[in-house]
CSV table of C-alpha atoms in Angstrom, one decimal:
chain,number,residue,atom,x,y,z
L,1,LEU,CA,126.3,-20.0,176.1
L,2,ARG,CA,126.5,-23.0,178.8
L,3,GLN,CA,123.6,-21.8,180.8
L,4,ILE,CA,121.0,-21.3,177.6
L,5,SER,CA,122.0,-24.8,176.3
L,6,GLN,CA,121.8,-26.6,179.3
L,7,ARG,CA,118.1,-24.4,180.0
L,8,THR,CA,116.8,-25.4,176.6
L,9,ILE,CA,117.4,-29.2,177.2
L,10,SER,CA,116.3,-29.1,180.8
L,11,THR,CA,112.8,-27.1,179.8
L,12,ALA,CA,112.3,-29.6,176.6
L,13,SER,CA,112.5,-32.6,178.7
L,14,ARG,CA,109.9,-31.5,181.3
L,15,ARG,CA,106.9,-31.8,178.5
L,16,GLN,CA,105.2,-34.5,179.2
L,17,PHE,CA,103.1,-36.3,176.2
L,18,GLU,CA,99.9,-39.1,177.2
L,19,ASN,CA,101.3,-42.6,176.3
L,20,ARG,CA,99.1,-44.0,173.6
L,21,VAL,CA,101.2,-47.0,172.8
L,22,PRO,CA,98.6,-49.3,174.6
L,23,GLU,CA,95.4,-48.0,172.7
L,24,LYS,CA,97.2,-48.3,169.4
L,25,GLN,CA,98.4,-51.8,170.3
L,26,LYS,CA,95.0,-52.8,171.3
L,27,LEU,CA,93.9,-51.5,167.6
L,28,PHE,CA,96.4,-53.1,165.7
L,29,GLN,CA,96.1,-56.9,167.5
L,30,GLU,CA,92.3,-56.8,167.5
L,31,ASP,CA,91.6,-59.5,165.1
L,32,ASN,CA,88.3,-58.3,163.3
L,33,GLY,CA,89.8,-59.7,159.8
L,34,ILE,CA,91.2,-56.1,158.6
L,35,PRO,CA,95.0,-56.2,157.2
L,36,VAL,CA,97.5,-54.5,159.3
L,37,HIS,CA,98.4,-52.0,156.9
L,38,LEU,CA,94.6,-50.6,156.5
L,39,LYS,CA,93.7,-51.3,160.7
L,40,GLY,CA,94.8,-47.1,160.9
L,41,GLY,CA,91.7,-45.9,159.4
L,42,VAL,CA,90.9,-43.7,156.2
L,43,MET,CA,94.2,-42.3,155.8
L,44,ASP,CA,95.7,-45.9,155.5
L,45,ALA,CA,93.3,-46.8,153.0
L,46,LEU,CA,94.1,-43.9,151.0
L,47,LEU,CA,97.9,-44.3,150.8
L,48,TYR,CA,97.1,-48.0,150.1
L,49,LYS,CA,95.0,-46.9,147.2
L,50,VAL,CA,97.5,-43.9,146.0
L,51,THR,CA,100.3,-46.5,146.2
L,52,MET,CA,98.8,-49.6,144.4
L,53,GLY,CA,97.4,-47.1,141.7
L,54,LEU,CA,101.1,-45.7,141.3
L,55,THR,CA,102.4,-49.3,140.9
L,56,VAL,CA,99.9,-50.0,138.3
L,57,LEU,CA,100.4,-47.2,136.2
L,58,GLY,CA,104.0,-47.7,136.3
L,59,THR,CA,103.9,-51.0,135.3
L,60,ALA,CA,101.8,-50.3,132.3
L,61,TYR,CA,104.4,-47.4,131.4
L,62,VAL,CA,107.3,-49.9,131.3
L,63,VAL,CA,105.8,-52.4,129.7
L,64,TYR,CA,104.7,-49.5,127.2
L,65,GLU,CA,108.2,-48.4,127.0
L,66,LEU,CA,109.4,-51.9,126.4
L,67,LEU,CA,107.0,-52.5,123.6
L,68,ASN,CA,108.0,-49.3,122.2
L,69,ILE,CA,111.8,-50.1,122.2
L,70,SER,CA,111.6,-53.7,120.9
L,71,MET,CA,110.0,-52.4,117.8
L,72,PRO,CA,112.6,-50.2,115.8
L,73,LYS,CA,111.1,-47.6,113.8
L,74,LYS,CA,111.3,-47.4,110.1
L,75,GLN,CA,114.3,-45.3,108.5
L,76,LYS,CA,113.7,-43.1,105.4
């Protein structure tokens, strides 16, 4: 059991991944007028728009519920 666990750990550490940090740093530090939260591309823009849409819808729903609660219904 000990050999199996040591072997799994040692083989997993042999895998080498390409370091892409410098190219990401260049991308995000580039002064091109784009906000940093949108510099990742299309996926960042999509996530931003979805987040803003949910925020607006949530705010509208809260205002609706507050107005609904503040006006009591007539009792028969």
